[in-house]
Amino acid sequence: MTRPGPPLVAVLSKRGRFTVADPLFERGRRITLDGGRRPGAGVGDIVLLGWGKRGPRVVRPLGRPDVARDVLEALMLDRGLRRAFSRAVEQEAGEVAAKPPVDPPRRDLTELATFTIDPVTARDYDDAISASREADGRIRVWVHIADVGAYVRPGGAVEREA
């Protein structure tokens, strides 16, 4: 039996003499596994199932359903998310950080104590303010508005990841 599509997150259980996998985040049929293909996973564990020539198999054990961290990891995998970026994305981001955009010129204000002004309900925190006392006693207020798009190469790895 082969199943097209991405890997499936499931919980292993015993049904008689068979080990079965019940989908964790979607409705679906219980999947019977060949008893010899459960490396490192036991009954009650969350697993990532893959599909090969011989049918379903445990690709990776993910943990226990009563451990929040394990369930979050499983949910991320189920939704196609990863904990880390690909090497290509990391490399491109490093290159851009080492040689920031020059058009228009930008000032490095990372030494200023800065506070976000985005509301708690914001989906991103990219606007902020900071203040500094000038030599003559006046106070200069900085308003920071992120322009992350200036650091993204069109068609590059970072843009594809986003």
PDB file of N, CA and C in Angstrom, residues 51 56 76 78 82 151 156 160:
ATOM      1  N   TRP A  51       6.326   7.054   3.262  1.00  0.00           N
ATOM      2  CA  TRP A  51       5.740   6.060   2.368  1.00  0.00           C
ATOM      3  C   TRP A  51       6.794   5.603   1.385  1.00  0.00           C
ATOM      4  N   PRO A  56       3.845   2.016   4.396  1.00  0.00           N
ATOM      5  CA  PRO A  56       4.159   3.021   5.410  1.00  0.00           C
ATOM      6  C   PRO A  56       5.275   2.540   6.335  1.00  0.00           C
ATOM      7  N   MET A  76       4.387  21.300  13.834  1.00  0.00           N
ATOM      8  CA  MET A  76       5.217  22.007  12.848  1.00  0.00           C
ATOM      9  C   MET A  76       5.501  21.106  11.649  1.00  0.00           C
ATOM     10  N   ASP A  78       3.786  18.543  10.660  1.00  0.00           N
ATOM     11  CA  ASP A  78       2.521  18.295   9.967  1.00  0.00           C
ATOM     12  C   ASP A  78       2.159  19.452   9.036  1.00  0.00           C
ATOM     13  N   ARG A  82       9.713  24.012   9.682  1.00  0.00           N
ATOM     14  CA  ARG A  82      10.944  23.475  10.261  1.00  0.00           C
ATOM     15  C   ARG A  82      11.421  24.410  11.366  1.00  0.00           C
ATOM     16  N   TYR A 151      16.740  43.927   2.516  1.00  0.00           N
ATOM     17  CA  TYR A 151      17.743  42.889   2.740  1.00  0.00           C
ATOM     18  C   TYR A 151      17.405  41.578   2.022  1.00  0.00           C
ATOM     19  N   GLY A 156      15.820  35.232  -4.528  1.00  0.00           N
ATOM     20  CA  GLY A 156      16.829  34.515  -3.751  1.00  0.00           C
ATOM     21  C   GLY A 156      16.223  33.522  -2.771  1.00  0.00           C
ATOM     22  N   ARG A 160      12.282  33.102  -1.326  1.00  0.00           N
ATOM     23  CA  ARG A 160      11.538  31.841  -1.513  1.00  0.00           C
ATOM     24  C   ARG A 160      11.093  31.271  -0.177  1.00  0.00           C
TER      25      ARG A 160
END
